PDB file of C-alpha atoms and ligand atoms in Angstrom:
ATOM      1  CA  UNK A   1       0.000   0.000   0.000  1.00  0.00           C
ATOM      2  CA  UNK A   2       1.232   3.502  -1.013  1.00  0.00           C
ATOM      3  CA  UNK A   3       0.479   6.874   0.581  1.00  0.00           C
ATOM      4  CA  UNK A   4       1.440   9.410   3.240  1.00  0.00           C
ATOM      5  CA  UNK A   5       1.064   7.657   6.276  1.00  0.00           C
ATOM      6  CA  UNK A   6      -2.010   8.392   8.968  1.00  0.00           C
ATOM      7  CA  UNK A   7       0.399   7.276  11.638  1.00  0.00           C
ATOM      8  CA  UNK A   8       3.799   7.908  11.786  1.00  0.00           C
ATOM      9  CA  UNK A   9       5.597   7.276  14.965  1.00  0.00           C
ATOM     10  CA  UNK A  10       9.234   8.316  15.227  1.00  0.00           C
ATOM     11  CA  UNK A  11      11.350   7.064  17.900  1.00  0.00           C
ATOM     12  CA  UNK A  12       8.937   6.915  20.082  1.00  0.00           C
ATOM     13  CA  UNK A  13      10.897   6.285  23.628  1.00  0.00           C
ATOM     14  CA  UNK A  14       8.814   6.196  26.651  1.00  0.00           C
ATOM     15  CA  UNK A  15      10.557   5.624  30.536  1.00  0.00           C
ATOM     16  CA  UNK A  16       8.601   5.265  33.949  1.00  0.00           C
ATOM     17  CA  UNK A  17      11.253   5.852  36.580  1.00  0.00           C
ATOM     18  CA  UNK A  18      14.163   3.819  35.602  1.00  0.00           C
ATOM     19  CA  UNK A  19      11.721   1.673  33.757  1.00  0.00           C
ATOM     20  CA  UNK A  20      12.226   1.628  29.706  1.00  0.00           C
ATOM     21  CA  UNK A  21       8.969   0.428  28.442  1.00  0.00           C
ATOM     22  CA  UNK A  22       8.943   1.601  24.866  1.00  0.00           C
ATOM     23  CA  UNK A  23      12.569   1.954  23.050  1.00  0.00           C
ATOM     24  CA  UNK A  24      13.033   3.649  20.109  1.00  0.00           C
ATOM     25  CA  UNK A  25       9.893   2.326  17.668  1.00  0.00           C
ATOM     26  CA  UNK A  26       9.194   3.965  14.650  1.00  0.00           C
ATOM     27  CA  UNK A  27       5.704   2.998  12.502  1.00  0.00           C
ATOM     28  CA  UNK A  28       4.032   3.973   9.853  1.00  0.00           C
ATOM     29  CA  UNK A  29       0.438   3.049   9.384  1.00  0.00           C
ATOM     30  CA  UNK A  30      -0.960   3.867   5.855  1.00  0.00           C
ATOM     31  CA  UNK A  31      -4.333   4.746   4.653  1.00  0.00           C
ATOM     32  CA  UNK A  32      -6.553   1.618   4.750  1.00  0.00           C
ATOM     33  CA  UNK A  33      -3.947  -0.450   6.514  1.00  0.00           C
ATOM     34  CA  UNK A  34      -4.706  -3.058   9.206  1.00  0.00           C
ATOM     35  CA  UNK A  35      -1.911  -3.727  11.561  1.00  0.00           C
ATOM     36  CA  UNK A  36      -1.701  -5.890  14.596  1.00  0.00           C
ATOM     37  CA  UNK A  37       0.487  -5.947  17.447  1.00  0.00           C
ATOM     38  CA  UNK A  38       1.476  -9.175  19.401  1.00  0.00           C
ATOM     39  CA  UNK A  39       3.462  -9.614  22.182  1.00  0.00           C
ATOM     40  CA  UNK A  40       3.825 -10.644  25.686  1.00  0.00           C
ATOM     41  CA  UNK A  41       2.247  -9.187  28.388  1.00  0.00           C
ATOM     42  CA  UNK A  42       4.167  -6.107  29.508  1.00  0.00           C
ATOM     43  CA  UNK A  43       5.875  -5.802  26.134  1.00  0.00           C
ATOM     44  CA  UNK A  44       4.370  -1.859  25.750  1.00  0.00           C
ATOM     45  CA  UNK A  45       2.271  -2.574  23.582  1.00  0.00           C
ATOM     46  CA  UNK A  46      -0.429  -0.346  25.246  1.00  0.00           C
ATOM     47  CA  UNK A  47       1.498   2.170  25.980  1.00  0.00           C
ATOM     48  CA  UNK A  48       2.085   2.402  22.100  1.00  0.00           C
ATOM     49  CA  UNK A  49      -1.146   2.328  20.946  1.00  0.00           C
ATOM     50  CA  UNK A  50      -1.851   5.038  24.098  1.00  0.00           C
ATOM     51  CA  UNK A  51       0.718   7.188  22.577  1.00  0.00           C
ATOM     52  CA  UNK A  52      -0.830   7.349  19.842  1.00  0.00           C
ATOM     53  CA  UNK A  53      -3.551   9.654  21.049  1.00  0.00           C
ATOM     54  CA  UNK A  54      -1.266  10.911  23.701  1.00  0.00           C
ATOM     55  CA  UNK A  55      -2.829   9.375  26.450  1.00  0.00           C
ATOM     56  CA  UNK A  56       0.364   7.812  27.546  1.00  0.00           C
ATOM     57  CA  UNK A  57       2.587  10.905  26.876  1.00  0.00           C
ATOM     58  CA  UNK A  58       6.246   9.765  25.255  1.00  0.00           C
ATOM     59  CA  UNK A  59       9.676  10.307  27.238  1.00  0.00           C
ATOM     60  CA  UNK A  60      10.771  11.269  23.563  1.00  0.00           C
ATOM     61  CA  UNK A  61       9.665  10.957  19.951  1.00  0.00           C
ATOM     62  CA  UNK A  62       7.041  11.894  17.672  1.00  0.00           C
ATOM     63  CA  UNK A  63       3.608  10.819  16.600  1.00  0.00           C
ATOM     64  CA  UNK A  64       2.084  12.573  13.777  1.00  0.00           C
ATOM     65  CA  UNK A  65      -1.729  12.174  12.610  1.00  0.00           C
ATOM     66  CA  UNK A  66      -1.503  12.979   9.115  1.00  0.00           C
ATOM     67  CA  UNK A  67       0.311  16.582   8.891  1.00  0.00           C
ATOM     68  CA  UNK A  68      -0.411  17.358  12.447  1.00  0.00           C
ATOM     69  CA  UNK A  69       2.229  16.350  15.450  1.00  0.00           C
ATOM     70  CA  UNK A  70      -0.342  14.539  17.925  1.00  0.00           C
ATOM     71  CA  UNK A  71       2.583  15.274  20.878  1.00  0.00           C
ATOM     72  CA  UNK A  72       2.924  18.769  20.007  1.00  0.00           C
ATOM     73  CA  UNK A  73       5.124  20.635  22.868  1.00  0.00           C
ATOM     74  CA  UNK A  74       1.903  23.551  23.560  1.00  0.00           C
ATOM     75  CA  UNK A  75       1.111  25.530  26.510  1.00  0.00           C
ATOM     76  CA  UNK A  76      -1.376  24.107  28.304  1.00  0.00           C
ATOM     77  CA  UNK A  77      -4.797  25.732  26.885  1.00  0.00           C
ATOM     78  CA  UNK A  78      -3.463  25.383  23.579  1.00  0.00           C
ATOM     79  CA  UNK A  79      -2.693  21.680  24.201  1.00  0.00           C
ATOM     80  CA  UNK A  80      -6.157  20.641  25.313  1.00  0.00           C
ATOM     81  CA  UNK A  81      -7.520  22.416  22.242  1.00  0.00           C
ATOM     82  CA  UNK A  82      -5.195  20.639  20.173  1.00  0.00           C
ATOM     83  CA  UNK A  83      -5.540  17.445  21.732  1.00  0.00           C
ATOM     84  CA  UNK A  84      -9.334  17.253  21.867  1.00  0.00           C
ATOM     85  CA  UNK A  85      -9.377  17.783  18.042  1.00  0.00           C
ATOM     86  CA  UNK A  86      -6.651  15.324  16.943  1.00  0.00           C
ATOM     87  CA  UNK A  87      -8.408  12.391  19.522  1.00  0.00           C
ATOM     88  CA  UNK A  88     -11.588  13.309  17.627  1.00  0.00           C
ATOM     89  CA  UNK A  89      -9.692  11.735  14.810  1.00  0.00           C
ATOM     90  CA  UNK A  90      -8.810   8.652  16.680  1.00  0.00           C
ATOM     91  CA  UNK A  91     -11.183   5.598  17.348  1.00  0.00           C
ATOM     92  CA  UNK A  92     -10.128   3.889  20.655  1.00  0.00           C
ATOM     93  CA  UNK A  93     -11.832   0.761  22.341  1.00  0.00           C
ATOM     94  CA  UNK A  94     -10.410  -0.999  25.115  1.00  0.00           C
ATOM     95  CA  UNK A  95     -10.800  -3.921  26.966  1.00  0.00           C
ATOM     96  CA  UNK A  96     -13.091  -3.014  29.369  1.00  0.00           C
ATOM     97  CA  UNK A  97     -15.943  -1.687  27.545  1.00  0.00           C
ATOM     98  CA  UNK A  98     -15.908   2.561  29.070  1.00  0.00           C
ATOM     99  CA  UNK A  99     -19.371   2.976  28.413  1.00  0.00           C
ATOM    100  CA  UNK A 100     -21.442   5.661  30.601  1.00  0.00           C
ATOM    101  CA  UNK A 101     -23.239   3.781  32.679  1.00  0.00           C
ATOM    102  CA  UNK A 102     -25.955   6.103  33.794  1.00  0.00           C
ATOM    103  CA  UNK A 103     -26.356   6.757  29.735  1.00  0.00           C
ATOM    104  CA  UNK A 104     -28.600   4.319  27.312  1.00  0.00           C
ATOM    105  CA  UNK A 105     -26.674   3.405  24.256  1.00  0.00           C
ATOM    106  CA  UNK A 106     -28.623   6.177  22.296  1.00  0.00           C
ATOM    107  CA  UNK A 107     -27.129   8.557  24.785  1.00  0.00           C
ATOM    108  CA  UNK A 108     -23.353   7.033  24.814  1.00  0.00           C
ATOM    109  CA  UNK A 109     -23.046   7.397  21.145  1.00  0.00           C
ATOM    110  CA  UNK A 110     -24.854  11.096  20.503  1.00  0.00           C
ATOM    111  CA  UNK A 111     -22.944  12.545  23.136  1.00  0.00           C
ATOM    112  CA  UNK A 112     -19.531  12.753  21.810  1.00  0.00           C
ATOM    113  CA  UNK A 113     -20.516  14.163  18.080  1.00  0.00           C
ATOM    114  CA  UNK A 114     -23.191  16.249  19.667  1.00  0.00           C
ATOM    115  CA  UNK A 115     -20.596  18.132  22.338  1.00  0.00           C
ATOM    116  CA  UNK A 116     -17.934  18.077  19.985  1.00  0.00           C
ATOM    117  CA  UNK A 117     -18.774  18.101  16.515  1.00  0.00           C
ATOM    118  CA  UNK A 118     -21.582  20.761  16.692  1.00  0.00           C
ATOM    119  CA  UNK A 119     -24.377  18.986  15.162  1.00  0.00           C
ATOM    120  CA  UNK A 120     -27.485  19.002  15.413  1.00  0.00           C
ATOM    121  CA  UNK A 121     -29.580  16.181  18.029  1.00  0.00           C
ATOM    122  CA  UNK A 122     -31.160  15.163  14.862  1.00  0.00           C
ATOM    123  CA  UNK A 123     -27.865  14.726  13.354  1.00  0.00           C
ATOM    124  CA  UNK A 124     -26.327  12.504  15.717  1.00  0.00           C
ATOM    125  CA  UNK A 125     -29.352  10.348  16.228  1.00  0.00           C
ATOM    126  CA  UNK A 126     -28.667   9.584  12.602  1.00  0.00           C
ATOM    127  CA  UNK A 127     -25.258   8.726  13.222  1.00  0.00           C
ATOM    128  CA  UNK A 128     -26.315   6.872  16.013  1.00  0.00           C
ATOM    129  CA  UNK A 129     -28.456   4.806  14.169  1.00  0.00           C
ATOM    130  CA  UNK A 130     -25.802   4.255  11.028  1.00  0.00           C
ATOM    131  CA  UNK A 131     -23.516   3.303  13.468  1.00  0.00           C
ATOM    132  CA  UNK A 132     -25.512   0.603  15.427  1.00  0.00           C
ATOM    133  CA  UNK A 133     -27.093  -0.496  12.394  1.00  0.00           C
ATOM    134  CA  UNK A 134     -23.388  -1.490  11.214  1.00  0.00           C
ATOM    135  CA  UNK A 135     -22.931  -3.329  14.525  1.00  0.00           C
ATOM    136  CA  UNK A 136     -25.718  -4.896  14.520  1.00  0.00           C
ATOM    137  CA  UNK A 137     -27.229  -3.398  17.933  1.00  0.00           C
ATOM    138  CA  UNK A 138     -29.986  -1.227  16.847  1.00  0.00           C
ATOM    139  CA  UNK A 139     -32.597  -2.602  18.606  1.00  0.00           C
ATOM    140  CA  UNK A 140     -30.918  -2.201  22.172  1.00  0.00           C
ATOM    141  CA  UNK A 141     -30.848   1.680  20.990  1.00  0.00           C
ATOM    142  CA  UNK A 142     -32.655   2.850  24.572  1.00  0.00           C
ATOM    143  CA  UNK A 143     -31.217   0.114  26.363  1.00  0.00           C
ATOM    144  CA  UNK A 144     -28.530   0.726  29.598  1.00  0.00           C
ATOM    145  CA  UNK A 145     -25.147  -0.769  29.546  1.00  0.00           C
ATOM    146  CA  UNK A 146     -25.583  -3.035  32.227  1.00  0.00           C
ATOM    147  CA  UNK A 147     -28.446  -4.753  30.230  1.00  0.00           C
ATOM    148  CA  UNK A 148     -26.310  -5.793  27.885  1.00  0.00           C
ATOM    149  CA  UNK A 149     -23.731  -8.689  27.833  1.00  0.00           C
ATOM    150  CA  UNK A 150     -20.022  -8.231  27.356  1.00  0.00           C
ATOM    151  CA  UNK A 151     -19.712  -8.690  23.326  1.00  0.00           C
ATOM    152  CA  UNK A 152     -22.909  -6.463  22.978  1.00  0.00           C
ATOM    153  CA  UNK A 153     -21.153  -3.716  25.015  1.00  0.00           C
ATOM    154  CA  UNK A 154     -17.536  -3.662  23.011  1.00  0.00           C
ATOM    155  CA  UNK A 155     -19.974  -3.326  20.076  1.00  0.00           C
ATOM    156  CA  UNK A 156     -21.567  -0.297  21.217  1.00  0.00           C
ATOM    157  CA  UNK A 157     -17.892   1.104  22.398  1.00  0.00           C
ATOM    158  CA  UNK A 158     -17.272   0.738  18.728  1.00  0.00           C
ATOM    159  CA  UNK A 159     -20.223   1.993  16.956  1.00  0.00           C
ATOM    160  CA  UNK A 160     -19.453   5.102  19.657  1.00  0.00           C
ATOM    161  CA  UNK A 161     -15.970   5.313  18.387  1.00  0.00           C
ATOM    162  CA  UNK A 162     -17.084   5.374  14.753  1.00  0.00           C
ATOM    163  CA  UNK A 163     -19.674   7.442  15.261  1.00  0.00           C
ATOM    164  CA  UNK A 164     -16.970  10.019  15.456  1.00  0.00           C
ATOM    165  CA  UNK A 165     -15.824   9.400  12.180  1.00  0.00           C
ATOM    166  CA  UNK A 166     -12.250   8.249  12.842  1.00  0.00           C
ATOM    167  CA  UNK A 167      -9.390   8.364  10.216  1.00  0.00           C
ATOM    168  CA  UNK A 168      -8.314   5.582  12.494  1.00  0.00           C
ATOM    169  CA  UNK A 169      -9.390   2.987  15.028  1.00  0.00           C
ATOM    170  CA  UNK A 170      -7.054   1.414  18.022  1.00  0.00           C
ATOM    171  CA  UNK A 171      -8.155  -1.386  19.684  1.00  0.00           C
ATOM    172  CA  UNK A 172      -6.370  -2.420  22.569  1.00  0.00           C
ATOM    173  CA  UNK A 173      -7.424  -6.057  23.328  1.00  0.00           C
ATOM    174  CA  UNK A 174     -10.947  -5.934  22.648  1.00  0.00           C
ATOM    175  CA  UNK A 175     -11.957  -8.935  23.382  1.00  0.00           C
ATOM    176  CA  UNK A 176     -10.096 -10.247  25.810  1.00  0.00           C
ATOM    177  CA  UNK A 177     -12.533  -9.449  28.899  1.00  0.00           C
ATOM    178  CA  UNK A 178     -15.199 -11.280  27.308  1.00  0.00           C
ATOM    179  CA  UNK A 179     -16.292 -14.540  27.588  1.00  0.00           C
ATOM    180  CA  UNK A 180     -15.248 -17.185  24.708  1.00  0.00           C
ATOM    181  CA  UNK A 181     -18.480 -17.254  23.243  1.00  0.00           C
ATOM    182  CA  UNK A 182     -19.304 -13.428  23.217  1.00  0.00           C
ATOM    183  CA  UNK A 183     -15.393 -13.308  21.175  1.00  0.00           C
ATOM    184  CA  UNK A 184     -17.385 -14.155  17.560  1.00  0.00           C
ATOM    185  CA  UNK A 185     -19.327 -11.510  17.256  1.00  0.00           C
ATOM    186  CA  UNK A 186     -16.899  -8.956  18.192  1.00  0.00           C
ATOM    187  CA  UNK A 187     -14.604 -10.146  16.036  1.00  0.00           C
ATOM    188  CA  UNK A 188     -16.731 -10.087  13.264  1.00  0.00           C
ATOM    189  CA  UNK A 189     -17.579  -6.350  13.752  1.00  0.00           C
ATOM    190  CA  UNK A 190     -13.570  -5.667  13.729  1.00  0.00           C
ATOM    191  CA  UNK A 191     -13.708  -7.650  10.022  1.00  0.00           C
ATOM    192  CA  UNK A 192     -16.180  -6.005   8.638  1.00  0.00           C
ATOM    193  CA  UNK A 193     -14.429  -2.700   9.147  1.00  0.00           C
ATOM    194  CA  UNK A 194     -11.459  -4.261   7.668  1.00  0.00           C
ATOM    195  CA  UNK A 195     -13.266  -4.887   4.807  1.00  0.00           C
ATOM    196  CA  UNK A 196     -14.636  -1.557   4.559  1.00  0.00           C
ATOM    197  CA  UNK A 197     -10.922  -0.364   4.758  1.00  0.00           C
ATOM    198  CA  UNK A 198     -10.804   1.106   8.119  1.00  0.00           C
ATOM    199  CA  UNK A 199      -7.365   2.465   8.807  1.00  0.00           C
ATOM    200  CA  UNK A 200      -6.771   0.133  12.188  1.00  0.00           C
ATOM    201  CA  UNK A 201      -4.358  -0.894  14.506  1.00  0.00           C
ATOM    202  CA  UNK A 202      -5.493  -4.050  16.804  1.00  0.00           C
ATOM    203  CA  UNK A 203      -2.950  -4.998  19.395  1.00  0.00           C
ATOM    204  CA  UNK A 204      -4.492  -8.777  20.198  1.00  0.00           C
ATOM    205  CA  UNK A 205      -3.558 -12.109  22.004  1.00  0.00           C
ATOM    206  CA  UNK A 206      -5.864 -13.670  19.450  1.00  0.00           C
ATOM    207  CA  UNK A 207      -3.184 -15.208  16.728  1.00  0.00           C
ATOM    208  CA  UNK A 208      -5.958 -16.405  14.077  1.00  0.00           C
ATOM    209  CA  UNK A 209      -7.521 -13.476  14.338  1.00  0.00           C
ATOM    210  CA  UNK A 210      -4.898 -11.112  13.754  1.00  0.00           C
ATOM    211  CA  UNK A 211      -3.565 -13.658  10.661  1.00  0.00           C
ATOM    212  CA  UNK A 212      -7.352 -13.689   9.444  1.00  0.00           C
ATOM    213  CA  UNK A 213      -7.479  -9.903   9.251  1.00  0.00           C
ATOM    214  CA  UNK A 214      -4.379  -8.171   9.099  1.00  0.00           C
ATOM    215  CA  UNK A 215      -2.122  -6.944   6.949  1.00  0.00           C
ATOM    216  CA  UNK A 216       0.860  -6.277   8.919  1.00  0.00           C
ATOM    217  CA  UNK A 217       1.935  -7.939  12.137  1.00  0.00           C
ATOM    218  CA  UNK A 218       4.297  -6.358  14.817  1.00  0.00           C
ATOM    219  CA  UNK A 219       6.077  -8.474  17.285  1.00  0.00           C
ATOM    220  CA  UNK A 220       7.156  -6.359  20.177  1.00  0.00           C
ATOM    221  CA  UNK A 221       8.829  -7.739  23.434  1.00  0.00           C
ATOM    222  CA  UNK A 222      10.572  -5.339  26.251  1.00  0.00           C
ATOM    223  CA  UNK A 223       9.587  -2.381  24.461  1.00  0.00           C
ATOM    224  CA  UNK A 224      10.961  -3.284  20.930  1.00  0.00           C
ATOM    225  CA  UNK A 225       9.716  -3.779  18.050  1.00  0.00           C
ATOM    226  CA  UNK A 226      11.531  -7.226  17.851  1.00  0.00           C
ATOM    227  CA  UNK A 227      10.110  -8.477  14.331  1.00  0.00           C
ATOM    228  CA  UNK A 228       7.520  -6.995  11.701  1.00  0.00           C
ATOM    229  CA  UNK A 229       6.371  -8.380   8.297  1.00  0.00           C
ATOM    230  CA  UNK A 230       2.897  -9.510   6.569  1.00  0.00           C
ATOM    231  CA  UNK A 231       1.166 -12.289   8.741  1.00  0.00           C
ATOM    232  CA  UNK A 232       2.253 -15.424   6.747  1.00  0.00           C
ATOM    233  CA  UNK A 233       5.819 -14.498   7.451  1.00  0.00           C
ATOM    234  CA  UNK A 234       5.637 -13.569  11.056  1.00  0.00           C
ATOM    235  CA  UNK A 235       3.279 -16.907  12.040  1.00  0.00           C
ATOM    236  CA  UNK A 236       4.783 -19.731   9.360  1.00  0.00           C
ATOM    237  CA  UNK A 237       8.132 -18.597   9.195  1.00  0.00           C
ATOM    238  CA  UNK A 238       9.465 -16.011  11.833  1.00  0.00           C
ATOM    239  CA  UNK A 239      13.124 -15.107  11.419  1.00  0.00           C
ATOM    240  CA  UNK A 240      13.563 -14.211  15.076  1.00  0.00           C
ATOM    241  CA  UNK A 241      13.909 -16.627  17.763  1.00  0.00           C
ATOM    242  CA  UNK A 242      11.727 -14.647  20.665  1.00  0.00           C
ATOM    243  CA  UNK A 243       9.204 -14.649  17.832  1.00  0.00           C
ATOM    244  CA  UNK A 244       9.034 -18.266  17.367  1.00  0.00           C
ATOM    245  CA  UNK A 245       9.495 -18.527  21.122  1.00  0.00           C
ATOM    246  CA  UNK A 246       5.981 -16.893  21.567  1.00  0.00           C
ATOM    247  CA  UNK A 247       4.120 -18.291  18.929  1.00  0.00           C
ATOM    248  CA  UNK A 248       5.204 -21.381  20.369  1.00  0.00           C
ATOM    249  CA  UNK A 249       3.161 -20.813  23.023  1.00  0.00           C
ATOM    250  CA  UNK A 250       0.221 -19.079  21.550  1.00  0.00           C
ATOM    251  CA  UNK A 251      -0.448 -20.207  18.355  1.00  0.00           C
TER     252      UNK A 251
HETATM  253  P1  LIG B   2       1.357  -4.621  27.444  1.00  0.00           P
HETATM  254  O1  LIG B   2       0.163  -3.848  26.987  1.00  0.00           O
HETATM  255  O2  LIG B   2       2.197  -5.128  26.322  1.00  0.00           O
HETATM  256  O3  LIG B   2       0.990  -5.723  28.387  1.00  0.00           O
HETATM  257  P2  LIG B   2       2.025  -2.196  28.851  1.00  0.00           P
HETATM  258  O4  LIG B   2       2.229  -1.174  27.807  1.00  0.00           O
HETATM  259  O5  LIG B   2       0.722  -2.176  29.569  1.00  0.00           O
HETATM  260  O6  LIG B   2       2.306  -3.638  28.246  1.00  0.00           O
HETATM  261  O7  LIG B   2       3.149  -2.078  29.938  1.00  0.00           O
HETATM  262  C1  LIG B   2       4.525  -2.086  29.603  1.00  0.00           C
HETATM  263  C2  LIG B   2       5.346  -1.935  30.854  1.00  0.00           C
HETATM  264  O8  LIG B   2       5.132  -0.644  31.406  1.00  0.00           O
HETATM  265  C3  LIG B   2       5.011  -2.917  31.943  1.00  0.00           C
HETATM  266  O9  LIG B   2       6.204  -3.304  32.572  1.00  0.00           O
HETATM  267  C4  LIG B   2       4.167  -2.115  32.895  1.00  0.00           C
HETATM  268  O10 LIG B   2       4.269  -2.588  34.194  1.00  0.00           O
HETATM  269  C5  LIG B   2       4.760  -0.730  32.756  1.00  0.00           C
HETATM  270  N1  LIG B   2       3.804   0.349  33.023  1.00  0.00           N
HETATM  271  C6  LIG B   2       2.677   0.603  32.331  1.00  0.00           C
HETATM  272  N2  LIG B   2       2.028   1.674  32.816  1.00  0.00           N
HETATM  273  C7  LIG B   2       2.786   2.106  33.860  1.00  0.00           C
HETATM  274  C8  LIG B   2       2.681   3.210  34.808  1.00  0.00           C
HETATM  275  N3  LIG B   2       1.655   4.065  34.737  1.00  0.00           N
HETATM  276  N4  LIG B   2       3.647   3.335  35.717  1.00  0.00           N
HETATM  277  C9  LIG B   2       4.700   2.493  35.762  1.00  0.00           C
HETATM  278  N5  LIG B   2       4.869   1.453  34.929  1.00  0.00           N
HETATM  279  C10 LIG B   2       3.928   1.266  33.990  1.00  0.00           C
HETATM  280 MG1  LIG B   3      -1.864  -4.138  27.311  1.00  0.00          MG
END
């Protein structure tokens, strides 16, 4: 795939204390591209994808959202401004689902666009109900979070996300909190938008799933981008040996 990058991270270095947890990774993510990130646990590989939106602020580096440094150095006022309209840009769904729960779905999805993109009630209700048409939850449209089960939930946090429009999605383990049967159906929301060329980058423990889907795989361990290619390579034939270490054991 061709193309400016969306993403382009440039080495990004990020230290808690003493404690390197992201050292020196550099990524570009292109228009349409699907990239997922394996690794142990405690690898960084949130702390990546939560630099990305600067949620996880880097030591050092740079992320850039198209022509616009995400990590900007800013005064503070400035910074917020800046930050609230490049994360506008920027999908995120984590493992635990972050719904409101005092809100009905309706309510979790218009309130974002409606606060922040200055449209109409009217407007967002119809991006409320594109969006949960697409994940297939429009009839729980005035239902509550907690009446909903775990998979029905993520699927909500994504219709929210996209209701925003996104150049690009993050998901960071999506579906690991749910229960093996609710997995499915999350899974096939996250293909769908791969099909519809979604600009996303999916760290996962699930191996099939990220061979099914993407287009790029990243192996990181300690903080490193240890190994990187297109999924056939880095799950038949790994050059590196802590690759083929951990595929041993997760494949
Ligand atoms: P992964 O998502 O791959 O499991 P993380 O990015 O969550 O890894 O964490 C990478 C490392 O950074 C771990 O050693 C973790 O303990 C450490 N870490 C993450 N967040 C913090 C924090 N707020 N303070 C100190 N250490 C942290
Ligand atoms: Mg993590």
């Amino acid at each position: 795939m061709t193309g400016n990058p969306i993403i382009n991270i440039r080495h990004a270095a990020k230290s808690y204390g003493s404690l390197e947890v992201l050292k020196d990774i550099s990524l570009q993510v292109t228009k349409g591209q699907i990239v997922a990130i394996i690794g142990p646990s405690g690898s960084g590989k949130s702390t990546l994808l939560r630099a990305i939106n600067d949620l996880d602020p880097l030591t050092s580096g740079e992320v850039w959202l198209e022509d616009e440094q995400v990590n900007k150095p800013l005064p503070p006022r400035q910074y917020e401004t800046h930050i609230n309209k490049v994360r506008q840009n920027i999908g995120m769904v984590f493992q635990h689902f972050n719904l409101f729960p005092h809100l009905t779905v309706r309510e979790n999805i218009t309130l974002a666009p409606k606060m922040l993109k200055g449209i109409t009630g009217a407007q967002a209700e119809e991006l409320a109900v594109e969006q949960l048409t697409k994940v297939g939850m429009l009839d729980r449209i005035d239902y509550y979070p907690s009446q909903l089960s775990g998979g029905q939930k993520q699927r909500v946090a994504i219709a929210r996300a996209l209701a925003m429009k996104p150049k690009v999605m993050l998901f960071d383990e999506a579906t690991s909190a749910l229960d093996p049967e609710l997995v499915e159906e999350v899974n096939l929301v996250m293909k769908q938008l791969a099909e519809e060329h979604m600009t996303m980058i999916i760290v996962t423990h699930e191996m099939g799933f990220a061979q099914d889907v993407c287009d790029r795989v990243l192996f990181m361990d300690q903080g490193v981008v240890v190994e990187e290619g297109p999924p056939d390579v880095i799950f038949k034939n790994p050059a590196n040996e802590r690759t083929r270490n951990f595929l041993r054991k997760h494949l």
